[in-house]
Coordinates of C-alpha atoms in Angstrom, one line a residue:
Chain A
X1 CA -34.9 24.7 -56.9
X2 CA -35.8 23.3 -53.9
X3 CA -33.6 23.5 -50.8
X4 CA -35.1 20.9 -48.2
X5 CA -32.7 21.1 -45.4
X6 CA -33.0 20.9 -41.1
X7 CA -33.7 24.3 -39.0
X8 CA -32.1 23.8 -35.2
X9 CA -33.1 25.9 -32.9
X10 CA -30.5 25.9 -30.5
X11 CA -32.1 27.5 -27.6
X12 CA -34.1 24.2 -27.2
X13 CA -31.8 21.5 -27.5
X14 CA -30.7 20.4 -24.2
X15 CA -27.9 17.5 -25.6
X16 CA -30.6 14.5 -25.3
X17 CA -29.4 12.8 -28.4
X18 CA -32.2 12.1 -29.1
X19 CA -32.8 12.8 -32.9
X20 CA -29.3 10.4 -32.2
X21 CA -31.3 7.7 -31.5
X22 CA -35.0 8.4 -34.1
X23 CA -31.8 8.1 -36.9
X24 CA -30.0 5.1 -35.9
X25 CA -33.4 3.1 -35.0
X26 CA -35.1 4.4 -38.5
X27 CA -31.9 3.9 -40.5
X28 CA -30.8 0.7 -39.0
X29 CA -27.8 2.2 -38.3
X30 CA -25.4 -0.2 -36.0
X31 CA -23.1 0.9 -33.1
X32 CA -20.3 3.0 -33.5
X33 CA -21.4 4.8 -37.2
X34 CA -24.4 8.3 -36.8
X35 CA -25.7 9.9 -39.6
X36 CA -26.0 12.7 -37.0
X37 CA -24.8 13.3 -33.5
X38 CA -24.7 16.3 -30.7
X39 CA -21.6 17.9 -29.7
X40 CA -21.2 20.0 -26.6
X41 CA -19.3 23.1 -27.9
X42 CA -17.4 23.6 -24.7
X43 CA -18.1 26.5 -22.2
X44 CA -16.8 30.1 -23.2
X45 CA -16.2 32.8 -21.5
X46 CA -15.5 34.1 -17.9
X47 CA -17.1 32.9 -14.9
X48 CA -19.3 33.9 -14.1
X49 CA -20.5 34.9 -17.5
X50 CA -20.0 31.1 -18.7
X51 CA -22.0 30.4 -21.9
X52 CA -22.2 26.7 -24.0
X53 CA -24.7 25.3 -25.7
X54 CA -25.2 21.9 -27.8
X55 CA -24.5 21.7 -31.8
X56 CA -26.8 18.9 -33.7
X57 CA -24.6 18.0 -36.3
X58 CA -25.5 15.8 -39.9
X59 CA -25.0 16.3 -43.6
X60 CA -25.6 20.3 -44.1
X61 CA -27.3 19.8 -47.8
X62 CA -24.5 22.1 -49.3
X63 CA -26.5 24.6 -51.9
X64 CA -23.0 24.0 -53.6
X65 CA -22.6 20.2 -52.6
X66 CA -19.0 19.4 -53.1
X67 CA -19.8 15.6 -52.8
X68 CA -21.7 15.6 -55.5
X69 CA -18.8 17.6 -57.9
X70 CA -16.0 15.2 -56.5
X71 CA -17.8 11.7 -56.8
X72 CA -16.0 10.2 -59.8
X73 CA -19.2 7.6 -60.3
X74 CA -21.7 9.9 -60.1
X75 CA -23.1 7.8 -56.8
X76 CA -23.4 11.3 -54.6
X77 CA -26.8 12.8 -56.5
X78 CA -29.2 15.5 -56.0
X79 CA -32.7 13.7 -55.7
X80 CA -34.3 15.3 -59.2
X81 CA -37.4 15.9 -57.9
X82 CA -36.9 17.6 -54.5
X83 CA -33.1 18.5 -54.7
X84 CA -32.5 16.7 -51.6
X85 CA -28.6 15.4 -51.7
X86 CA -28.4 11.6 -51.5
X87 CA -25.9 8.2 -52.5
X88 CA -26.7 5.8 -54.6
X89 CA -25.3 2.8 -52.7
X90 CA -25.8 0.1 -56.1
X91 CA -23.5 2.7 -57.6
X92 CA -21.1 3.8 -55.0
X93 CA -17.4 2.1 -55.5
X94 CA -16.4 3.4 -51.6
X95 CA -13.5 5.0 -53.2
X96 CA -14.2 7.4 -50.4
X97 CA -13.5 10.7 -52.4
X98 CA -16.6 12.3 -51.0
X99 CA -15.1 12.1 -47.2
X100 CA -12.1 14.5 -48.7
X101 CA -14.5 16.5 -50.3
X102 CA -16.8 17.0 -47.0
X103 CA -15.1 20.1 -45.3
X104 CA -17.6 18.2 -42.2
X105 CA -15.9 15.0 -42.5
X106 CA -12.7 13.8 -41.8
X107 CA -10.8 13.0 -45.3
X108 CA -10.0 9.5 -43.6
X109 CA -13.1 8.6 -41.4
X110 CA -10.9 7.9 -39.1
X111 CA -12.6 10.4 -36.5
X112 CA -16.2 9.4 -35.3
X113 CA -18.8 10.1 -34.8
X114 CA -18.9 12.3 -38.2
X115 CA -21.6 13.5 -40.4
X116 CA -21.1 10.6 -43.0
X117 CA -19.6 7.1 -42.6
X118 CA -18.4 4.5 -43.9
X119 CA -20.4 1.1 -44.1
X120 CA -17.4 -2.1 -43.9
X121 CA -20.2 -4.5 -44.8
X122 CA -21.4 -3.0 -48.1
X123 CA -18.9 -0.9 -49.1
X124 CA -20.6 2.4 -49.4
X125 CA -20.5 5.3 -48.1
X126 CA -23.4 6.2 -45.6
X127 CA -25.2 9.9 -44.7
X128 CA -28.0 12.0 -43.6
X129 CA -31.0 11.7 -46.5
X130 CA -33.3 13.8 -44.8
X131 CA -35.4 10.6 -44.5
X132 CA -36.2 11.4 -48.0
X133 CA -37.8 7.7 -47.9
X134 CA -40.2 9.3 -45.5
X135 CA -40.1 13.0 -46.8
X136 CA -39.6 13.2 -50.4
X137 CA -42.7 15.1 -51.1
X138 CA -43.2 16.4 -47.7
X139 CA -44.3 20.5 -47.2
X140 CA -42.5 19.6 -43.6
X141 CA -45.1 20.5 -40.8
X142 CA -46.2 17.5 -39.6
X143 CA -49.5 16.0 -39.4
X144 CA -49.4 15.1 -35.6
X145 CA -53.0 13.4 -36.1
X146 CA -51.4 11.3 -38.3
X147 CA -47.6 10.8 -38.4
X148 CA -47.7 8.6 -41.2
X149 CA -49.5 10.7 -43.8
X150 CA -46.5 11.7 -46.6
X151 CA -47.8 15.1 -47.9
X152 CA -46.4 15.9 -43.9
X153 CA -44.5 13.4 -43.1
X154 CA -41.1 15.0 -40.9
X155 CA -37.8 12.7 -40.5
X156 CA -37.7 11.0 -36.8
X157 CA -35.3 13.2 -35.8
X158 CA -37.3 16.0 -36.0
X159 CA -40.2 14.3 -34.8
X160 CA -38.7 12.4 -31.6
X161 CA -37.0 16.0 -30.9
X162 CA -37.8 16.2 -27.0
X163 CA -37.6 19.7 -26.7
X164 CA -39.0 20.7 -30.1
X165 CA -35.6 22.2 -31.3
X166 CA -35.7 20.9 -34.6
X167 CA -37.9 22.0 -37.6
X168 CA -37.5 20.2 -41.5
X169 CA -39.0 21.7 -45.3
X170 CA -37.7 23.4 -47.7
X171 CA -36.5 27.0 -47.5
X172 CA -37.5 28.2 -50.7
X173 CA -41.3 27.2 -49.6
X174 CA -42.3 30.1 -47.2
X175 CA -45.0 27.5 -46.0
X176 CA -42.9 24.9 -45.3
X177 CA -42.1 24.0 -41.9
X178 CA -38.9 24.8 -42.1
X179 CA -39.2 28.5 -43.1
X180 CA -42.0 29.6 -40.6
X181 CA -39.7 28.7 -37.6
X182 CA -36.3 30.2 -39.4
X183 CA -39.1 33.6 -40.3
X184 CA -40.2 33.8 -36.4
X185 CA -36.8 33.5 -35.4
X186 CA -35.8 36.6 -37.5
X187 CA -38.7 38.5 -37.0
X188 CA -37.8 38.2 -32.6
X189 CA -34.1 39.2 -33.5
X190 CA -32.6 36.2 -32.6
X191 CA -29.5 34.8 -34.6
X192 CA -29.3 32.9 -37.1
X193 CA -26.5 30.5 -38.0
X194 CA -24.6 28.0 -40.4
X195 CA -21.7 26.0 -40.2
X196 CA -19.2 27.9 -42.2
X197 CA -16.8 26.3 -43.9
X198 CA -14.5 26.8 -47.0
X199 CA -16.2 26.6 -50.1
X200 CA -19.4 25.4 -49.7
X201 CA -22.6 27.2 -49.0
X202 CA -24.7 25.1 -45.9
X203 CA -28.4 24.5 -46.5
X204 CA -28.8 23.7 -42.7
X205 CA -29.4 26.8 -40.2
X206 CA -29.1 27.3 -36.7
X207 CA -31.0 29.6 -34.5
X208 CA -29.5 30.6 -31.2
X209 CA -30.2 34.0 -28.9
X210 CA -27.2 36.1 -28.2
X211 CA -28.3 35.3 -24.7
X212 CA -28.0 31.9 -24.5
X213 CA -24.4 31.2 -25.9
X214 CA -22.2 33.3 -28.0
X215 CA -22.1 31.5 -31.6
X216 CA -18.8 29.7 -32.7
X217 CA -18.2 29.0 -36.1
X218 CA -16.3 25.8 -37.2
X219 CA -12.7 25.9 -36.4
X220 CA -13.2 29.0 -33.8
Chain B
X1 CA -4.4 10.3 -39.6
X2 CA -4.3 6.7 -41.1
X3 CA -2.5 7.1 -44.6
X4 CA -4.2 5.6 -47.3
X5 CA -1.7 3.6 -48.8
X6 CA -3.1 2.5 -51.7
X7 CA -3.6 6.1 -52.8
X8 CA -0.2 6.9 -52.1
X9 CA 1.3 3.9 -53.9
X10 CA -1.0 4.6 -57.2
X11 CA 0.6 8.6 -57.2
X12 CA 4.3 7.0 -57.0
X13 CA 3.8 4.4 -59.2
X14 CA 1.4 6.1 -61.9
X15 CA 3.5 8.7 -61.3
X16 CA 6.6 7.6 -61.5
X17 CA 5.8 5.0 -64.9
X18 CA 4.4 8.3 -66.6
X19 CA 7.8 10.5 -65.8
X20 CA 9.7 7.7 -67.4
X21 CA 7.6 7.9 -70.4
X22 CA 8.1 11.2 -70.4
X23 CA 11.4 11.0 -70.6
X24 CA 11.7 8.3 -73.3
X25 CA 9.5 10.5 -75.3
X26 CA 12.3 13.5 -74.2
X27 CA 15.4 11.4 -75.5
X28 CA 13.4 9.7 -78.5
X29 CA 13.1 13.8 -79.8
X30 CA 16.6 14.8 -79.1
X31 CA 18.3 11.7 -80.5
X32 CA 20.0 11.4 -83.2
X33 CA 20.0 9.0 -86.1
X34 CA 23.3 7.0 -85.3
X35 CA 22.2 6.9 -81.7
X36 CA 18.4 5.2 -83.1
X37 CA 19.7 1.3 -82.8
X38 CA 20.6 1.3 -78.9
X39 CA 18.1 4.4 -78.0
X40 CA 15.1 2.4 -79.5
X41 CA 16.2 -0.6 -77.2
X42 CA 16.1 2.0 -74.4
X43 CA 12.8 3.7 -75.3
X44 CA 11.2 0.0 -75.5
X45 CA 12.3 -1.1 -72.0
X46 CA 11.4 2.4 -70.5
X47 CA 8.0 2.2 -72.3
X48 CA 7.5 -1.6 -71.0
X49 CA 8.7 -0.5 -67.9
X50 CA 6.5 2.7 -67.8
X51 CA 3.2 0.8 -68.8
X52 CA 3.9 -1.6 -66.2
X53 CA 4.3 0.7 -63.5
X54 CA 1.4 2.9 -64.6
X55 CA -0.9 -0.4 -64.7
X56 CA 0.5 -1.4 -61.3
X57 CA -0.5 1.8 -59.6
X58 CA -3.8 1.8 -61.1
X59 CA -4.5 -1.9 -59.3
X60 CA -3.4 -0.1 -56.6
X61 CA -6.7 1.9 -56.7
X62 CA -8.1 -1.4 -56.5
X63 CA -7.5 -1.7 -53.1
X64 CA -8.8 1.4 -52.1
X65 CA -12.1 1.1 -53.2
X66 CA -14.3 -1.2 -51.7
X67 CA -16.3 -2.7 -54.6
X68 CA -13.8 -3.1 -57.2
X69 CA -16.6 -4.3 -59.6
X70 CA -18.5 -1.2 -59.6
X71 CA -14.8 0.9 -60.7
X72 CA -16.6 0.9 -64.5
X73 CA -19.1 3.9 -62.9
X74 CA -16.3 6.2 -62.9
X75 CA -15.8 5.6 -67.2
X76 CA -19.3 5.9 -67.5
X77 CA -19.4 9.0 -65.5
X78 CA -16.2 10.5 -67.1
X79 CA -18.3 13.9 -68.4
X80 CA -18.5 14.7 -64.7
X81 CA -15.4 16.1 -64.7
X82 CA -14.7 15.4 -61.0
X83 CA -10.7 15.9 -59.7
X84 CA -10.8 11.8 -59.7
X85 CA -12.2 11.4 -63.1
X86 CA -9.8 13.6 -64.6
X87 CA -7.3 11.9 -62.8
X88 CA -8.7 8.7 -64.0
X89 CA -8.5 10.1 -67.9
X90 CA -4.9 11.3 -66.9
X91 CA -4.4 7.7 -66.1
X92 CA -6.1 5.9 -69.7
X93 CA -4.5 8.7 -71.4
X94 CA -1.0 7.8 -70.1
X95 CA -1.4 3.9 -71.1
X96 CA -2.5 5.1 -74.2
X97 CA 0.5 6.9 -75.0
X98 CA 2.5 4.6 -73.5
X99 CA 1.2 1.5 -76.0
X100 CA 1.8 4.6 -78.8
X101 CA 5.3 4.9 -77.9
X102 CA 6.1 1.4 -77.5
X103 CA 4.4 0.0 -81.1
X104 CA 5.8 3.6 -82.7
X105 CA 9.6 2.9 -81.2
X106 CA 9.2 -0.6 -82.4
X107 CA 8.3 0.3 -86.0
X108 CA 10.3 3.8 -86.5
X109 CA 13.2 4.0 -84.1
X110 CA 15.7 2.0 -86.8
X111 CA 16.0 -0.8 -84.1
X112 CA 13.5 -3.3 -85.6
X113 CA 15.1 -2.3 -88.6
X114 CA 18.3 -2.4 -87.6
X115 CA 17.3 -6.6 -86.2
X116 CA 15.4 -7.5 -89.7
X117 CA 18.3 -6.3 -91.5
X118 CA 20.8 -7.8 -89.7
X119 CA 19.0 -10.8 -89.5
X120 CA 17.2 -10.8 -93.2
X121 CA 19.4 -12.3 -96.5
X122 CA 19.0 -9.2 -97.6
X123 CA 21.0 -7.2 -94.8
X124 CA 23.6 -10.2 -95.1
X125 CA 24.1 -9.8 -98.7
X126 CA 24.3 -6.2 -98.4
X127 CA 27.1 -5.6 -95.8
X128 CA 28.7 -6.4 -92.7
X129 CA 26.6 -7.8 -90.5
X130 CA 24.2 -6.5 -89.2
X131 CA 25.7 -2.8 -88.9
X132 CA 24.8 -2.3 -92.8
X133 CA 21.4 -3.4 -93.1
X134 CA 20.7 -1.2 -89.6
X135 CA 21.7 1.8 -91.7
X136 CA 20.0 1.5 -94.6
X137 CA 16.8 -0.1 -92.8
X138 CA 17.0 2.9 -90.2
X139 CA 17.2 5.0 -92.9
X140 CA 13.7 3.6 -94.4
X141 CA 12.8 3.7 -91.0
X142 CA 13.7 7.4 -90.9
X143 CA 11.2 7.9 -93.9
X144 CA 8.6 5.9 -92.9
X145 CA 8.2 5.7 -88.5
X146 CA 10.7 8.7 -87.8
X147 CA 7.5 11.1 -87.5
X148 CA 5.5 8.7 -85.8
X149 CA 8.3 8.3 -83.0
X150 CA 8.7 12.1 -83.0
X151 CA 4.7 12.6 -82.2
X152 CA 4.7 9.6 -80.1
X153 CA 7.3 11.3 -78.3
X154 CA 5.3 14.4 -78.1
X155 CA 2.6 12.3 -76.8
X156 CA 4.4 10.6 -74.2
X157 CA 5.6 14.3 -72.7
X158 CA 2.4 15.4 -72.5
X159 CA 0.4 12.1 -71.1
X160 CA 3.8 12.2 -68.9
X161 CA 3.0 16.0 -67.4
X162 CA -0.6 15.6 -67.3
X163 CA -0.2 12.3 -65.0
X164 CA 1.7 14.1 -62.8
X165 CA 0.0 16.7 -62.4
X166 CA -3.6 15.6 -61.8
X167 CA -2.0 13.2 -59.2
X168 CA -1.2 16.4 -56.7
X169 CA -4.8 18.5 -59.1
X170 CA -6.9 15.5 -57.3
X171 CA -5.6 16.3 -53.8
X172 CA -6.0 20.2 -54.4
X173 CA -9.5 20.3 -55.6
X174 CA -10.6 18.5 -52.6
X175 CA -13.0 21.3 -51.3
X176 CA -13.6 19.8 -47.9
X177 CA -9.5 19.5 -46.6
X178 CA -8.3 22.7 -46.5
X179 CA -4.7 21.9 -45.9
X180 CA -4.5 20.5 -49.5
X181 CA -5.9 23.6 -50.9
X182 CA -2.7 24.7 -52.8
X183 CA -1.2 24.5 -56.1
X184 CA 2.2 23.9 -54.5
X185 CA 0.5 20.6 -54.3
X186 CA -0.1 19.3 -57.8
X187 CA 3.7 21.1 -58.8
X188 CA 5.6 19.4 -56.2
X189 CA 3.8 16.1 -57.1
X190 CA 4.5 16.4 -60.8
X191 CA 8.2 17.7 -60.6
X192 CA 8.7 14.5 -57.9
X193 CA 6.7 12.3 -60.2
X194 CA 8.5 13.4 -63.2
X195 CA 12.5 13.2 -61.2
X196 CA 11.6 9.7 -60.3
X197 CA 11.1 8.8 -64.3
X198 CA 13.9 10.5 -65.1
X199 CA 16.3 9.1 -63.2
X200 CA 14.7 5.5 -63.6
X201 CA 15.4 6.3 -67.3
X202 CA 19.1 7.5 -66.8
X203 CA 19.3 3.3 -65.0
X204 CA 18.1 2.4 -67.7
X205 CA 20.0 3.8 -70.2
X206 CA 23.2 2.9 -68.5
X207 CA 22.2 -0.5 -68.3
X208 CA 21.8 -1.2 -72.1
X209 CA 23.9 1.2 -73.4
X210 CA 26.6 -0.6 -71.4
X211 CA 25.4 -4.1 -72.8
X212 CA 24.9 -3.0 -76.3
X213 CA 28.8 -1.2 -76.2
X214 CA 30.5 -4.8 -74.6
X215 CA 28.7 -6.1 -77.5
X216 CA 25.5 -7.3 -77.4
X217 CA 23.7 -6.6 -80.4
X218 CA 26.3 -6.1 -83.4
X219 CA 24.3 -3.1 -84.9
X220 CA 23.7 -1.1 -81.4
X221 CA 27.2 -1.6 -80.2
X222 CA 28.2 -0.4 -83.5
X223 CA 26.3 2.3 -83.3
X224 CA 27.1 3.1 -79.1
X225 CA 30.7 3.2 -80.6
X226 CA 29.9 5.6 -82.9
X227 CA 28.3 8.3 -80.8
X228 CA 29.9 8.6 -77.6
X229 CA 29.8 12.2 -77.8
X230 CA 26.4 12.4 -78.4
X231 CA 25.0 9.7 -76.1
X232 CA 26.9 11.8 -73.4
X233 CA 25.0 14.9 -74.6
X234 CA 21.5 13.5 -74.4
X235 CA 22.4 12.5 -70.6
X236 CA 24.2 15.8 -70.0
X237 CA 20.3 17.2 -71.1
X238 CA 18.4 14.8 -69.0
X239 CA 20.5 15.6 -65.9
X240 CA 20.0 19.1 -66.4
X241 CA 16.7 18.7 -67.0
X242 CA 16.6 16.8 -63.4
X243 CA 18.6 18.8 -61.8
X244 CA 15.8 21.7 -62.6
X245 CA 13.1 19.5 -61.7
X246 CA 14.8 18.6 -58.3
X247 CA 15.3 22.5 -57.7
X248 CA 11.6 23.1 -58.6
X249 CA 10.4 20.0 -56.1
X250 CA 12.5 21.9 -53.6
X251 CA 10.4 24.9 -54.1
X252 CA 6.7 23.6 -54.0
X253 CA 8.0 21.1 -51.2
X254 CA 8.7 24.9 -49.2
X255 CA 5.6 26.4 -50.1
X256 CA 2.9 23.1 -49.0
X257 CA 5.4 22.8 -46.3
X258 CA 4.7 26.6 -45.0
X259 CA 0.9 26.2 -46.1
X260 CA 0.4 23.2 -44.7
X261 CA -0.4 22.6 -40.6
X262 CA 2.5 19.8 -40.5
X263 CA 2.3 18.8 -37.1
X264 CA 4.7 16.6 -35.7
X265 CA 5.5 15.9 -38.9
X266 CA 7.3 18.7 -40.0
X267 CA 10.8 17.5 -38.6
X268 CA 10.1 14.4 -40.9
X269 CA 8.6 16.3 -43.9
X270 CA 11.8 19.6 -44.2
X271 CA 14.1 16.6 -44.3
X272 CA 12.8 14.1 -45.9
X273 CA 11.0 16.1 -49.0
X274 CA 13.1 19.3 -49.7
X275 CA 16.0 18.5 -48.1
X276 CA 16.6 14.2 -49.0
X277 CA 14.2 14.2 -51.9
X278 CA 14.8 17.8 -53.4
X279 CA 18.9 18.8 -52.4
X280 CA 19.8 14.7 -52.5
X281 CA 18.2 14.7 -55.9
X282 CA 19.6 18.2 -57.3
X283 CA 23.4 16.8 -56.5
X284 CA 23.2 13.5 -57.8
X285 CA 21.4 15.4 -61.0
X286 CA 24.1 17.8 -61.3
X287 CA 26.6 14.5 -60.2
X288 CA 25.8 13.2 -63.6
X289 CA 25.5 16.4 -65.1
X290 CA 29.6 16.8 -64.8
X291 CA 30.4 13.2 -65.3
X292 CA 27.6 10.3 -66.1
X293 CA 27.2 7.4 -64.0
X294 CA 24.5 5.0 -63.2
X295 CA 25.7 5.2 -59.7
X296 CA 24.8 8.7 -59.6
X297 CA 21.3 7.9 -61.0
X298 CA 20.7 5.2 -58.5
X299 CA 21.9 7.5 -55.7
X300 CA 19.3 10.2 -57.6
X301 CA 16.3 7.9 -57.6
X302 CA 16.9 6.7 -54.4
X303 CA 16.7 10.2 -53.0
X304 CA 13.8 11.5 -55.3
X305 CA 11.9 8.0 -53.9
X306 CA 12.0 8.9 -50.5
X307 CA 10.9 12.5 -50.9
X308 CA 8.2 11.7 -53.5
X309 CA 7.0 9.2 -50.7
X310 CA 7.0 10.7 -48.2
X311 CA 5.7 14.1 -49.9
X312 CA 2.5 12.1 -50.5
X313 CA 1.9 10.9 -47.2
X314 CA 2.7 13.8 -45.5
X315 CA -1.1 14.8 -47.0
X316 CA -3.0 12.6 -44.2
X317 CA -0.2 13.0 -42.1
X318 CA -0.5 16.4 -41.3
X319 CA -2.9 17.9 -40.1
X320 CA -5.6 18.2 -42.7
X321 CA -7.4 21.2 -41.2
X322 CA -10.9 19.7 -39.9
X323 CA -12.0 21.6 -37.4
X324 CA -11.6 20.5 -33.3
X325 CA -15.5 20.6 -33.3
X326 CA -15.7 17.4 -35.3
X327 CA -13.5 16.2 -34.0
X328 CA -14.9 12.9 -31.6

């Protein structure tokens, strides 16, 4: 089974927002609501051994995806074909119950920006697709000769990425993007990372050198 | 945290109406015959009663989605077997047995009878009244509904403790809020769920027990004054039962209480939930335990209203355990 997910190398980003900005303008996403955003995961330590670096956060394509087992309407899917997890908005009631079943969400929405939101004017619950509109039968390294062409399309986050920190394909495909950048990473001994949280398994993985910031897990 | 109040109004209400069935269906097993004229005019009102509290909380639900046209999905995705669906099959399954016990109390609890043969040329000819004709016609009654109100009954308990429970299940499965990730949760909602019916029922069956013994219906206030002993028993069994479920709300309320990051809520929640809603409820139980009185009822649901409340909104309340890194 596929796992198409993002690879965010964390030595590179510098906080630009911009894969914030690629999202909202490809997902005509209006003020105030991210299917992604960047926070600054505050400076540790003691100076003058200070250390911070800047977390891309969006939906982490659970392997487990607890969305998916709580949505009483069956509007929180797994794309058949590529795995990839998605809403069906003609479907959706906004009942909400994925936003409690998100340990990345807040069960109220109330706290902004998060990794999925709600959309007022059509009553659906919003996330991260991966651009699978874009992607769906992408092998994730990107034709930069031609940006357009599907069998390498990458979303706009990854491709409007200023400091080339972020990588898209699917993990189980040793070819894909995706897996070439999360292969170099191990092979120069640098670490690699996921979001823990309770209960689910995160697709999406992180790559950043002891050297640069000292990793902290969700919640530390 | 903004509490989502339509969710918290559906657990009290679908709740609450499916205690109250359970404990018709409780009293419609432990009655006995003599008691079957006023009982069944109990059991009717708490199963009308029930049914419209139930149906209340589930428009509730209405409110909280956003497109209230597209709430068919969740039947046709019922085989999913997510903590909503199953609460949503907790709630068809609790109208179902609700309509059960109501046609089933109609037809077998001797109080139909009871009316037809008071009412019918028959009854008149045969005896006094209406008194008569209740007897023999509850006796038919006996023969030919007594089993269906017995496994109506049954029914009603279990729709009663299933409701209850899947209102606290659907909080606790949530993977994603950690500080719902308890069983205390889906115990202290039941046992709350289930005091609030009880007591509801114990008003209720003060109220027309009263009417029936200054004589309303001839046959029922024949019958009230016929089984004082007994009537006093079956709420003796209820308040006992209460008084448990109050001691048991105390106890889960503790446990989600110590489990739970409450916040600045925990002044509100240790006295509002175990101590208001658990300890008010337990006295006014055992109150009526050692000498019945609707007063002591009211006083009991009153209690078990504001902890059951407040017990539920306490979940968004509190902290709900996402981490300060997502936070904005």
């Amino acid at each position: 089974m596929a796992k198409r997910t993002l690879v965010i190398d964390l030595d590179r980003c510098s906080g630009c927002d911009s894969c914030v900005v690629a999202c909202k303008f490809e997902n005509g996403i209006g003020l105030g609501n991210y299917y992604n955003h960047v926070k600054p995961i505050n400076p540790a330590g003691k100076h003058p051994d200070i250390n911070m670096y800047w977390l891309p956060i969006q939906c982490q394509q659970c392997e487990n995806s607890p969305c998916v087992a709580a949505c009483p309407t069956g509007a929180s899917y797994r794309d058949p074909d590529n795995n990839v997890v998605l809403i069906d908005k003609e479907t959706c009631t906004g009942c909400k119950t994925c936003l409690a079943a998100c340990p990345y969400s807040d069960p109220t929405g109330a706290v902004r920006p998060s990794v999925r939101w709600f959309n007022e004017e059509l009553g659906v619950m919003e996330k991260c697709t991966l651009c699978n509109h874009l992607t769906a039968t992408s092998d994730g390294v990107e034709n930069t000769e031609d940006t357009t062409d599907a069998a390498h399309a990458v979303p706009p986050c990854v491709h409007n990425c200023s400091c080339g920190a972020r990588s898209f394909g699917d993990l189980d495909d040793p070819a894909s993007g995706a897996s070439k950048v999360l292969a170099a990473a191990e092979a120069a001994g640098r670490g690699i990372h996921t979001i823990e949280a309770e209960g689910v398994t995160p697709a999406c993985k992180y790559i950043l050198s002891a050297e640069i910031a000292d990793w902290r897990g969700l919640g530390e | 945290m903004a509490v989502q109040w339509p969710i918290v109004l559906f657990k009290l209400l679908a709740g609450g109406g499916a205690g109250l069935l359970g404990f018709a269906g409780l009293a419609a097993l432990l009655s006995h015959e003599a008691s079957r004229p006023w009982l069944a005019r109990v059991n009717f009102a708490a199963a009308i009663t029930s049914l419209v509290l139930v149906a209340a909380g589930g428009a509730c639900v209405l409110l909280q989605v956003a497109k209230p046209a597209q709430i068919m999905a969740v039947v046709r995705n019922i085989s999913s077997g997510s903590p909503i669906s199953l609460e949503f099959l907790a709630f068809a399954v609790t109208l179902a047995a609700g309509v059960i016990f109501l046609l089933a109390s109609r037809v077998g609890g001797g109080e139909t009878a009871g009316e037809a043969g008071g009412g019918s040329a028959v009854g008149v000819a045969a005896g006094e009244t209406g008194v008569a004709g209740a007897a023999a016609a509850g006796e038919a009654g006996e023969v030919g509904g007594g089993m269906a109100v017995k496994i109506a009954a049954v029914l009603a308990i279990a729709a009663a403790l299933f409701m209850g429970f899947m209102t606290g299940y659907s909080h606790m499965a949530m993977p994603g809020t950690t500080a719902w990730h308890t069983p205390a949760i889906p115990v202290a909602f039941l046992a709350s769920a289930l005091l609030l019916g009880g007591f509801l029922y114990l008003l209720l069956l003060g109220l027309i027990r009263g009417r029936a013994a200054v004589g309303g219906d001839a046959a029922a206030a024949a019958a009230a004054a016929r089984t004082p002993s007994r009537d006093i028993a079956l709420v003796k069994i209820i308040a006992i039962s209460l008084a448990a479920l109050a001691a048991l709300t105390i106890i889960a309320a503790v446990v989600y209480g110590l489990f739970a990051p409450l916040g600045d809520f925990a002044i509100a929640f240790w006295l509002l939930v175990p101590v208001i809603g658990g300890a008010g409820s337990l006295v006014a139980a055992i109150l009526d335990w050692r000498r019945p009185a609707s007063s002591w009822a009211m006083l009991g649901l009153v209690a078990a209203l504001i902890g059951a409340c407040v017990l539920r909104v306490t979940l968004w309340l509190a902290n709900t355990g996402i981490s300060p890194l997502l936070r904005g």
